Short mmCIF file of C-alpha atoms in Angstrom, two decimals:
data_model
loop_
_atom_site.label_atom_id
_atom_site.label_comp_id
_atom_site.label_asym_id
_atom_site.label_seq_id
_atom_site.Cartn_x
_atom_site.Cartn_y
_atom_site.Cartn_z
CA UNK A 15 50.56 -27.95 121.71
CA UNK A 16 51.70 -24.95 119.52
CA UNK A 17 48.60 -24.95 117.57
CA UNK A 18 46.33 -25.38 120.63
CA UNK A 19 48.41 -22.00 122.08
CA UNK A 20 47.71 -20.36 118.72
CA UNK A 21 44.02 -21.21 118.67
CA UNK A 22 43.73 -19.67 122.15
CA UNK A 23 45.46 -16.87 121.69
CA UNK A 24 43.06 -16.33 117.96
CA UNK A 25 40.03 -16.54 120.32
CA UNK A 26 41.22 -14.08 123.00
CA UNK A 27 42.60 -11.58 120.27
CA UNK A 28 38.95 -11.79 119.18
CA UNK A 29 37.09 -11.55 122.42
CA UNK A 30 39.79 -8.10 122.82
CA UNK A 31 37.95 -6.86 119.74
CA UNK A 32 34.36 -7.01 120.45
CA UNK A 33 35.02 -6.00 124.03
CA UNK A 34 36.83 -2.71 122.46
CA UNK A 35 34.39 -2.50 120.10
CA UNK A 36 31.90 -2.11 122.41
CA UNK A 37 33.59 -0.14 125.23
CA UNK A 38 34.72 2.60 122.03
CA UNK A 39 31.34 2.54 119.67
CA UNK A 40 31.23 4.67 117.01
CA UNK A 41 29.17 7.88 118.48
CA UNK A 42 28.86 9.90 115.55
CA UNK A 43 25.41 9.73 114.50
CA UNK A 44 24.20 9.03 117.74
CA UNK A 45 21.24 11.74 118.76
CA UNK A 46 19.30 11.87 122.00
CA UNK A 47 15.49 11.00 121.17
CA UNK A 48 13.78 10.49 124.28
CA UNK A 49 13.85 11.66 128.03
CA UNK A 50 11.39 10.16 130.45
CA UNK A 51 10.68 9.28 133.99
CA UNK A 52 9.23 6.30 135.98
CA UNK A 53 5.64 6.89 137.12
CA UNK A 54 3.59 4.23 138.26
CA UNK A 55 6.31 1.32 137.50
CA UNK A 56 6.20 2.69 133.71
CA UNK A 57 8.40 5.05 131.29
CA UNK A 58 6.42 8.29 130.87
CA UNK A 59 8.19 10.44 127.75
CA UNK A 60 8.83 13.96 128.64
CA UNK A 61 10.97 15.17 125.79
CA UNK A 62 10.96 14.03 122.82
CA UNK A 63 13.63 14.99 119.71
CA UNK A 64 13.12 14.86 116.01
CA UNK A 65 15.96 16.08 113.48
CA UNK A 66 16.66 16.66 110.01
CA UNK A 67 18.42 14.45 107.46
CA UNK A 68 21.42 16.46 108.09
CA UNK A 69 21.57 15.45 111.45
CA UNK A 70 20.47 18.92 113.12
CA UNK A 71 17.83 18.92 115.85
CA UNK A 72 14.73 19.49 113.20
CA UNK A 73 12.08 19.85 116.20
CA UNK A 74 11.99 19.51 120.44
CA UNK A 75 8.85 18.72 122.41
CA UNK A 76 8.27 18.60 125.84
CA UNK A 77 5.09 16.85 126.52
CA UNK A 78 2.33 17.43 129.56
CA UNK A 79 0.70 14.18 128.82
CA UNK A 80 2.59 11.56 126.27
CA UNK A 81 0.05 9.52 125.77
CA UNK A 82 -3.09 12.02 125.61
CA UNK A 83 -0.75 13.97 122.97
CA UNK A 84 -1.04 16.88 125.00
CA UNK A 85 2.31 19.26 124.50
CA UNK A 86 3.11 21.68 126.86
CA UNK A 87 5.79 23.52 124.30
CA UNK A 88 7.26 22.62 120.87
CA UNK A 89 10.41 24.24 119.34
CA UNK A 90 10.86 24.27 115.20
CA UNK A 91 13.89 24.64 113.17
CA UNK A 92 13.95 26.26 110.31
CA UNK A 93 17.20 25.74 107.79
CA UNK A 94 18.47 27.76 104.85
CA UNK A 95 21.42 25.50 103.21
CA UNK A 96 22.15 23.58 106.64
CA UNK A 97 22.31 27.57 108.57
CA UNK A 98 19.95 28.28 111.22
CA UNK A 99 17.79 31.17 109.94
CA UNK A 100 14.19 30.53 111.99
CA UNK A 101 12.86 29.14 115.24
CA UNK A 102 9.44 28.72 116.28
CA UNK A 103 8.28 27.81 119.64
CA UNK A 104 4.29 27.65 121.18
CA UNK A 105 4.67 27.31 125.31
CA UNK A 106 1.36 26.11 127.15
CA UNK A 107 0.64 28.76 129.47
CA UNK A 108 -2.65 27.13 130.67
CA UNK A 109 -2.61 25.26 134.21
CA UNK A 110 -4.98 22.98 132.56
CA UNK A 111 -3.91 18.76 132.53
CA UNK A 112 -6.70 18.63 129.57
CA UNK A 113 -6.51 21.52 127.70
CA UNK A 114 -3.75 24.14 126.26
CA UNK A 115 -3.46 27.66 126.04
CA UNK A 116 -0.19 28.17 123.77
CA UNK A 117 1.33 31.72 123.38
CA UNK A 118 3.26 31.50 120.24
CA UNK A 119 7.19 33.33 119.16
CA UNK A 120 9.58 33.18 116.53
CA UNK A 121 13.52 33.92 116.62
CA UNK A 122 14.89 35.32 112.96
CA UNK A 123 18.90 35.58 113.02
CA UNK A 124 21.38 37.79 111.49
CA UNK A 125 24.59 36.43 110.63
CA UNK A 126 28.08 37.69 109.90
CA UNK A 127 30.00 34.56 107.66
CA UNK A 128 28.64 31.50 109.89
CA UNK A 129 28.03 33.21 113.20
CA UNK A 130 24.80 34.45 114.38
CA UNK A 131 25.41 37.63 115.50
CA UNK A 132 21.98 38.44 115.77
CA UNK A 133 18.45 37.03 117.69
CA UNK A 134 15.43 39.14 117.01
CA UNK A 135 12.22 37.67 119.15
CA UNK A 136 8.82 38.17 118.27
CA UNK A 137 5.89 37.52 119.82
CA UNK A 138 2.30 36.59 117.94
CA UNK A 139 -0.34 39.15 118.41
CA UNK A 140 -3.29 38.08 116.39
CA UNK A 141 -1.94 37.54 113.05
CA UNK A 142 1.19 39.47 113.15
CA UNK A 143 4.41 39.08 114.96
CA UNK A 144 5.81 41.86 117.00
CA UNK A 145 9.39 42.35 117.64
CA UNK A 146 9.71 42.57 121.35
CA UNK A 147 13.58 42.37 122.06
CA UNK A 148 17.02 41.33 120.52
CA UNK A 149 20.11 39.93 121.88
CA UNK A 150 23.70 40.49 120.55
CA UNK A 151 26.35 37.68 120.27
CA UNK A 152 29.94 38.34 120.83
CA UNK A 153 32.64 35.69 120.94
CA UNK A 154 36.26 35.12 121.59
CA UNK A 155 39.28 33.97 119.12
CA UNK A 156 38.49 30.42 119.14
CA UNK A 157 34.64 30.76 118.39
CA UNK A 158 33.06 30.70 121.77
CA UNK A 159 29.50 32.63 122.31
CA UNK A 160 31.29 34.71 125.54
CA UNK A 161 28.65 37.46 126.20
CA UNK A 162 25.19 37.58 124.92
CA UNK A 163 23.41 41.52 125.47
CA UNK A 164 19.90 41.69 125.34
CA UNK A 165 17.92 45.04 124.41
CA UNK A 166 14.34 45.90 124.35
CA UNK A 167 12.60 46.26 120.86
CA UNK A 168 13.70 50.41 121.26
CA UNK A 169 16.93 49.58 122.37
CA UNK A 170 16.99 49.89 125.08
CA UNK A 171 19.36 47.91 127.16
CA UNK A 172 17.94 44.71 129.57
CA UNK A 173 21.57 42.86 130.63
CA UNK A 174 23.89 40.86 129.41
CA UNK A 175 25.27 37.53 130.38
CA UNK A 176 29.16 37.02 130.16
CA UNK A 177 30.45 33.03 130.24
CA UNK A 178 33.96 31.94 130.76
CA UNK A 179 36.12 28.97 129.36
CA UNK A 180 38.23 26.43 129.76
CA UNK A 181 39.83 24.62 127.44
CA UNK A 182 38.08 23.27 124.49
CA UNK A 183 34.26 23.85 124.51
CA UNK A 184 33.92 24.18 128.61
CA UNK A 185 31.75 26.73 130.28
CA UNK A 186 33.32 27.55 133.82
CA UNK A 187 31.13 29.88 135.17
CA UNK A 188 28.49 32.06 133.63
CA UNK A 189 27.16 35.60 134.69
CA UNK A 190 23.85 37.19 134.56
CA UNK A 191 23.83 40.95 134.91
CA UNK A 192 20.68 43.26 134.49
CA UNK A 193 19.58 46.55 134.38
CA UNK A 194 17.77 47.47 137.39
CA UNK A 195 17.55 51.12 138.66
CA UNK A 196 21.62 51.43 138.27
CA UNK A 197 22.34 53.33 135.50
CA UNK A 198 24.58 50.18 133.73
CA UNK A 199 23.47 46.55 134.67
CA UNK A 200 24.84 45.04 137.75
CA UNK A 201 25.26 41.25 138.41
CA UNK A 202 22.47 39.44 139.73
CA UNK A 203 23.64 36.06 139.73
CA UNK A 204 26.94 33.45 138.98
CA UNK A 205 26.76 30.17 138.29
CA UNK A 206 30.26 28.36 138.09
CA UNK A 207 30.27 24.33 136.74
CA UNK A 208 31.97 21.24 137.26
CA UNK A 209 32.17 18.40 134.99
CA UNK A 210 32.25 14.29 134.19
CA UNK A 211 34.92 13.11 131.09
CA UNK A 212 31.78 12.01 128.94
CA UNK A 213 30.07 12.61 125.83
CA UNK A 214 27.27 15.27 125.97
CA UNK A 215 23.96 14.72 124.13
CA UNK A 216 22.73 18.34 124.16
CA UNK A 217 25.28 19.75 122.00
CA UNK A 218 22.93 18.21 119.40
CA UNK A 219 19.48 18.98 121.01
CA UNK A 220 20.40 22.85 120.80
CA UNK A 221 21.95 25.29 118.61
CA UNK A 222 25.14 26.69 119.78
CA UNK A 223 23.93 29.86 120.82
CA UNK A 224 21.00 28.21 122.84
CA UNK A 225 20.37 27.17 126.51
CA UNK A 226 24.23 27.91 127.13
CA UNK A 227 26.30 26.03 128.53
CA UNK A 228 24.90 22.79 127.55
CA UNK A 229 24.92 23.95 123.85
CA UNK A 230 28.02 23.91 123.73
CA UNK A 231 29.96 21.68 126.30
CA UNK A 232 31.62 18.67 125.00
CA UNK A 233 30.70 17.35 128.64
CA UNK A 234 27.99 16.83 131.20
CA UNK A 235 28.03 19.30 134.18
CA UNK A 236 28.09 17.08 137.78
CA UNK A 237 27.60 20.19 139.99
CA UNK A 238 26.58 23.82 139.39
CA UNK A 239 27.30 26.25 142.41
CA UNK A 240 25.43 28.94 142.43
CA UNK A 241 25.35 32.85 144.19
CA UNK A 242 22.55 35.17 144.52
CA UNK A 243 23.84 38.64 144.06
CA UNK A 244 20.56 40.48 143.91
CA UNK A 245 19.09 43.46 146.74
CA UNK A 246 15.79 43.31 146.52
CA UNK A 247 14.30 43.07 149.91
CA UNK A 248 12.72 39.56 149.31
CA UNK A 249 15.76 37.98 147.89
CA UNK A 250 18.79 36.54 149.69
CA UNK A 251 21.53 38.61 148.82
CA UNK A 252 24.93 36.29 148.49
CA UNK A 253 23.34 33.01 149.18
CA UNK A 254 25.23 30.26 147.76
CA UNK A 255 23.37 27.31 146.49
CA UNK A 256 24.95 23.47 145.26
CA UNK A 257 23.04 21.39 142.83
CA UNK A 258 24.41 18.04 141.71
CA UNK A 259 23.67 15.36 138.85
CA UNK A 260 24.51 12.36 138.97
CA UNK A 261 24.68 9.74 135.50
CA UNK A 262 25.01 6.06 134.24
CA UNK A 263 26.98 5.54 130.75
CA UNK A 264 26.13 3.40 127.98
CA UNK A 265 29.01 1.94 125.01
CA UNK A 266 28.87 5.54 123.75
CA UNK A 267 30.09 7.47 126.50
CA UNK A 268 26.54 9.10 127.01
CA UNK A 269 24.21 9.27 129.66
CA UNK A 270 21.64 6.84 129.82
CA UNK A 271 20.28 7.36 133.40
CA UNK A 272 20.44 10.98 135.07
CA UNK A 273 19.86 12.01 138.67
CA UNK A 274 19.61 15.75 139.17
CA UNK A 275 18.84 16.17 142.60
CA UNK A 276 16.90 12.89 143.19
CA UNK A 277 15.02 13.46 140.23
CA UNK A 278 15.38 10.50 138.05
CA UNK A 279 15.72 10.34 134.45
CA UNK A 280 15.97 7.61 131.25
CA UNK A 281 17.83 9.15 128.30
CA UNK A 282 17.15 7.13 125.19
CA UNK A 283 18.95 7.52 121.62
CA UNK A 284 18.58 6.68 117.81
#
Protein backbone atom coordinates (compact mmCIF):
# COMPACT_ATOMS: atom_id res chain seq x y z
CA UNK A 1 0.00 0.00 0.00
CA UNK A 2 3.04 2.30 0.80
CA UNK A 3 4.55 1.74 -2.50
CA UNK A 4 1.26 2.16 -4.41
CA UNK A 5 1.03 5.81 -2.31
CA UNK A 6 4.60 6.47 -3.42
CA UNK A 7 4.00 5.61 -7.06
CA UNK A 8 1.07 8.05 -7.04
CA UNK A 9 2.46 10.62 -5.47
CA UNK A 10 5.90 10.10 -8.27
CA UNK A 11 3.25 10.54 -11.02
CA UNK A 12 1.49 13.64 -9.64
CA UNK A 13 4.94 15.30 -8.65
CA UNK A 14 5.51 14.79 -12.39
CA UNK A 15 2.26 15.89 -13.90
CA UNK A 16 3.13 19.34 -11.30
CA UNK A 17 6.21 19.68 -13.50
CA UNK A 18 5.07 19.71 -16.99
CA UNK A 19 2.00 21.66 -15.99
CA UNK A 20 4.61 24.41 -14.47
CA UNK A 21 6.64 23.95 -17.16
CA UNK A 22 4.26 24.94 -19.40
CA UNK A 23 2.29 27.62 -17.49
CA UNK A 24 6.22 29.38 -16.81
CA UNK A 25 8.08 28.65 -20.42
CA UNK A 26 11.19 29.97 -20.88
CA UNK A 27 10.43 33.45 -22.90
CA UNK A 28 13.74 34.59 -23.59
CA UNK A 29 14.31 34.12 -27.12
CA UNK A 30 10.88 34.33 -27.96
CA UNK A 31 10.32 37.20 -30.88
CA UNK A 32 7.04 38.20 -32.47
CA UNK A 33 7.16 37.11 -36.31
CA UNK A 34 3.86 37.47 -37.66
CA UNK A 35 0.60 39.63 -37.24
CA UNK A 36 -2.40 38.83 -39.37
CA UNK A 37 -6.10 38.95 -39.66
CA UNK A 38 -8.97 36.62 -40.78
CA UNK A 39 -10.31 37.48 -44.24
CA UNK A 40 -12.35 35.23 -46.07
CA UNK A 41 -12.11 32.23 -43.34
CA UNK A 42 -8.12 32.51 -43.90
CA UNK A 43 -4.93 34.13 -42.06
CA UNK A 44 -3.86 37.12 -44.19
CA UNK A 45 -0.10 38.34 -42.85
CA UNK A 46 0.08 41.98 -42.24
CA UNK A 47 3.37 42.37 -40.46
CA UNK A 48 5.90 40.46 -40.75
CA UNK A 49 9.44 40.54 -38.46
CA UNK A 50 12.87 39.40 -39.36
CA UNK A 51 15.95 39.89 -36.85
CA UNK A 52 19.50 39.50 -36.54
CA UNK A 53 21.53 36.69 -34.99
CA UNK A 54 21.81 38.81 -32.01
CA UNK A 55 18.34 38.76 -31.47
CA UNK A 56 17.58 42.55 -32.52
CA UNK A 57 14.67 43.29 -34.84
CA UNK A 58 17.01 43.09 -38.23
CA UNK A 59 13.93 44.25 -40.55
CA UNK A 60 9.78 45.08 -40.17
CA UNK A 61 7.33 44.84 -43.06
CA UNK A 62 3.95 45.66 -43.26
CA UNK A 63 2.47 44.15 -46.28
CA UNK A 64 -0.59 45.53 -48.73
CA UNK A 65 -0.95 42.19 -50.31
CA UNK A 66 0.99 38.98 -48.61
CA UNK A 67 0.63 36.86 -51.11
CA UNK A 68 1.10 39.21 -54.34
CA UNK A 69 4.42 40.37 -52.37
CA UNK A 70 3.24 43.73 -52.54
CA UNK A 71 4.74 45.90 -49.36
CA UNK A 72 3.24 48.88 -48.39
CA UNK A 73 6.48 49.96 -46.07
CA UNK A 74 9.69 48.16 -44.95
CA UNK A 75 11.95 49.32 -42.04
CA UNK A 76 15.96 48.21 -42.03
CA UNK A 77 18.33 48.03 -39.25
CA UNK A 78 21.52 48.80 -39.56
CA UNK A 79 24.15 47.63 -36.58
CA UNK A 80 27.65 48.77 -35.70
CA UNK A 81 28.94 46.16 -32.86
CA UNK A 82 25.22 45.26 -31.70
CA UNK A 83 24.48 49.63 -31.48
CA UNK A 84 21.88 51.03 -33.57
CA UNK A 85 23.64 53.44 -35.95
CA UNK A 86 21.11 53.37 -39.29
CA UNK A 87 17.47 52.92 -40.22
CA UNK A 88 15.98 52.78 -43.49
CA UNK A 89 12.38 52.82 -44.24
CA UNK A 90 10.42 53.07 -48.04
CA UNK A 91 6.42 53.88 -47.21
CA UNK A 92 3.97 53.20 -50.26
CA UNK A 93 2.38 56.38 -50.83
CA UNK A 94 0.43 55.14 -53.91
CA UNK A 95 -3.46 54.31 -53.42
CA UNK A 96 -2.77 51.64 -55.87
CA UNK A 97 -3.76 47.58 -54.66
CA UNK A 98 -1.29 46.63 -57.74
CA UNK A 99 1.30 48.90 -57.86
CA UNK A 100 3.71 51.04 -55.36
CA UNK A 101 4.91 54.36 -55.23
CA UNK A 102 7.59 54.25 -52.23
CA UNK A 103 9.09 57.57 -50.90
CA UNK A 104 12.25 56.50 -49.31
CA UNK A 105 14.22 57.99 -45.58
CA UNK A 106 16.97 57.14 -43.48
CA UNK A 107 17.52 57.90 -39.58
CA UNK A 108 21.56 58.25 -38.66
CA UNK A 109 22.02 58.54 -34.68
CA UNK A 110 24.36 60.26 -32.46
CA UNK A 111 25.17 58.73 -29.31
CA UNK A 112 26.61 59.75 -25.97
CA UNK A 113 28.11 56.14 -24.19
CA UNK A 114 25.00 53.80 -25.19
CA UNK A 115 22.24 56.36 -25.51
CA UNK A 116 21.08 57.85 -28.64
CA UNK A 117 20.94 61.22 -28.02
CA UNK A 118 20.52 62.06 -31.44
CA UNK A 119 17.90 61.21 -34.68
CA UNK A 120 18.79 63.04 -37.84
CA UNK A 121 15.98 62.19 -40.74
CA UNK A 122 16.57 62.41 -44.23
CA UNK A 123 14.59 62.19 -46.95
CA UNK A 124 15.73 60.77 -50.69
CA UNK A 125 15.67 63.34 -53.35
CA UNK A 126 16.98 61.74 -56.46
CA UNK A 127 20.18 60.31 -55.46
CA UNK A 128 20.96 62.21 -52.41
CA UNK A 129 19.49 62.35 -49.00
CA UNK A 130 18.45 65.60 -47.49
CA UNK A 131 18.37 66.26 -43.89
CA UNK A 132 14.93 67.49 -43.18
CA UNK A 133 14.62 67.52 -39.26
CA UNK A 134 16.21 66.11 -35.96
CA UNK A 135 14.88 65.16 -32.69
CA UNK A 136 16.70 65.35 -29.29
CA UNK A 137 16.50 62.59 -26.59
CA UNK A 138 16.55 63.39 -22.98
CA UNK A 139 16.03 60.89 -20.19
CA UNK A 140 15.66 60.54 -16.51
CA UNK A 141 18.05 58.78 -13.73
CA UNK A 142 16.98 55.37 -14.38
CA UNK A 143 17.35 55.46 -18.30
CA UNK A 144 13.93 56.32 -19.51
CA UNK A 145 13.53 58.30 -23.06
CA UNK A 146 11.21 61.21 -21.01
CA UNK A 147 11.03 64.01 -23.66
CA UNK A 148 11.90 63.76 -27.24
CA UNK A 149 12.25 67.69 -29.09
CA UNK A 150 12.02 67.80 -32.59
CA UNK A 151 13.59 70.75 -34.79
CA UNK A 152 13.49 71.55 -38.38
CA UNK A 153 16.73 70.92 -40.49
CA UNK A 154 17.60 75.03 -39.51
CA UNK A 155 16.67 74.55 -36.15
CA UNK A 156 14.17 75.59 -35.81
CA UNK A 157 11.91 74.27 -33.17
CA UNK A 158 8.58 71.85 -34.21
CA UNK A 159 7.47 70.38 -30.42
CA UNK A 160 8.36 68.14 -28.17
CA UNK A 161 6.68 65.20 -26.58
CA UNK A 162 7.19 64.68 -22.71
CA UNK A 163 6.17 60.87 -21.28
CA UNK A 164 5.77 59.99 -17.70
CA UNK A 165 6.55 56.76 -15.59
CA UNK A 166 5.71 54.44 -13.36
CA UNK A 167 7.62 52.07 -11.95
CA UNK A 168 9.87 49.95 -13.95
CA UNK A 169 9.58 50.50 -17.77
CA UNK A 170 5.71 51.93 -17.68
CA UNK A 171 4.56 54.83 -19.75
CA UNK A 172 1.58 56.60 -17.85
CA UNK A 173 0.68 59.20 -19.96
CA UNK A 174 2.44 60.86 -22.83
CA UNK A 175 2.25 64.55 -24.17
CA UNK A 176 2.43 66.02 -27.53
CA UNK A 177 3.12 69.73 -27.65
CA UNK A 178 3.79 71.82 -30.91
CA UNK A 179 4.67 74.95 -32.12
CA UNK A 180 1.84 76.64 -33.64
CA UNK A 181 1.59 80.51 -33.86
CA UNK A 182 2.51 80.72 -29.86
CA UNK A 183 5.75 81.79 -29.51
CA UNK A 184 6.84 78.29 -27.36
CA UNK A 185 4.82 75.05 -28.23
CA UNK A 186 1.63 74.44 -26.48
CA UNK A 187 0.02 70.99 -25.86
CA UNK A 188 -2.05 69.60 -28.42
CA UNK A 189 -2.84 66.35 -27.14
CA UNK A 190 -2.46 63.65 -23.85
CA UNK A 191 -2.71 60.31 -23.98
CA UNK A 192 -2.62 58.54 -20.46
CA UNK A 193 -2.43 54.29 -20.45
CA UNK A 194 -3.57 51.47 -18.59
CA UNK A 195 -2.15 48.11 -18.54
CA UNK A 196 -2.50 43.94 -18.39
CA UNK A 197 0.44 41.98 -16.02
CA UNK A 198 1.85 40.31 -19.33
CA UNK A 199 4.79 40.02 -21.39
CA UNK A 200 5.06 42.61 -24.25
CA UNK A 201 6.29 41.55 -27.72
CA UNK A 202 7.12 45.03 -29.07
CA UNK A 203 9.85 45.81 -26.81
CA UNK A 204 11.66 43.61 -29.37
CA UNK A 205 9.94 44.77 -32.65
CA UNK A 206 11.29 48.44 -31.90
CA UNK A 207 14.22 50.19 -30.69
CA UNK A 208 13.85 51.88 -27.45
CA UNK A 209 13.58 55.20 -28.64
CA UNK A 210 10.87 54.16 -31.28
CA UNK A 211 7.01 54.16 -31.48
CA UNK A 212 7.05 55.06 -27.60
CA UNK A 213 5.44 53.65 -25.33
CA UNK A 214 5.33 50.25 -26.71
CA UNK A 215 9.19 50.36 -27.13
CA UNK A 216 9.64 50.31 -24.05
CA UNK A 217 6.80 48.87 -21.78
CA UNK A 218 7.41 45.63 -20.15
CA UNK A 219 3.47 45.36 -20.63
CA UNK A 220 0.58 45.55 -23.03
CA UNK A 221 -1.60 48.74 -22.76
CA UNK A 222 -5.64 47.59 -22.24
CA UNK A 223 -6.96 51.18 -22.60
CA UNK A 224 -5.51 54.50 -23.82
CA UNK A 225 -7.66 57.67 -22.86
CA UNK A 226 -7.16 60.26 -24.81
CA UNK A 227 -7.78 64.50 -24.85
CA UNK A 228 -7.78 66.81 -27.68
CA UNK A 229 -6.25 70.02 -26.58
CA UNK A 230 -5.98 71.73 -29.92
CA UNK A 231 -8.04 75.37 -31.19
CA UNK A 232 -8.24 75.14 -34.48
CA UNK A 233 -11.71 75.83 -35.59
CA UNK A 234 -12.27 72.29 -37.09
CA UNK A 235 -11.01 70.40 -34.16
CA UNK A 236 -12.77 69.51 -30.92
CA UNK A 237 -11.07 71.28 -28.36
CA UNK A 238 -11.01 68.98 -24.93
CA UNK A 239 -12.73 66.01 -26.32
CA UNK A 240 -11.91 62.99 -24.49
CA UNK A 241 -11.71 59.79 -26.37
CA UNK A 242 -11.40 55.77 -24.79
CA UNK A 243 -9.86 53.09 -26.87
CA UNK A 244 -9.55 49.57 -25.52
CA UNK A 245 -7.63 46.21 -26.46
CA UNK A 246 -8.46 43.36 -25.50
CA UNK A 247 -5.84 39.89 -25.60
CA UNK A 248 -5.60 36.01 -25.28
CA UNK A 249 -2.18 34.56 -23.68
CA UNK A 250 -0.22 31.73 -24.74
CA UNK A 251 2.55 29.53 -22.14
CA UNK A 252 4.72 32.65 -22.54
CA UNK A 253 2.75 35.26 -21.11
CA UNK A 254 2.31 36.95 -24.64
CA UNK A 255 -0.44 37.83 -26.68
CA UNK A 256 -1.54 35.53 -29.13
CA UNK A 257 -4.97 36.99 -30.12
CA UNK A 258 -5.57 40.94 -29.91
CA UNK A 259 -8.80 42.91 -30.14
CA UNK A 260 -8.28 46.64 -30.47
CA UNK A 261 -11.54 47.98 -30.88
CA UNK A 262 -13.20 44.98 -32.63
CA UNK A 263 -10.44 44.71 -34.84
CA UNK A 264 -9.12 41.27 -34.60
CA UNK A 265 -5.69 40.13 -34.64
CA UNK A 266 -3.33 36.63 -34.64
CA UNK A 267 0.11 37.31 -33.16
CA UNK A 268 2.46 34.51 -34.10
CA UNK A 269 6.17 33.91 -32.70
CA UNK A 270 9.54 32.06 -33.45
Amino acid sequence: MERKLYILAFILFIFSCKKDREIYRDASDVKLQFVKTKANGADIVQEENIYNESGSIKTRISYKDFTAGLVFSKTTYTYEKDKLIQIDEQVDFSSSSFGSNYQYSRSAFEYSGNRIIQRNHYLKTGDDYELRSFTVFSYDDLGHPVKQTRYSADGALFGYTIFTYEGNNVVLSEEYYRNRFNPDPVLSFKHSYRYDNKRNPYRKVYHGIENIPFSVNENNIIETASVNYNNDPSSAQGVNSTSTTTYVYNSWGYPSLMNENGNEFILEYK
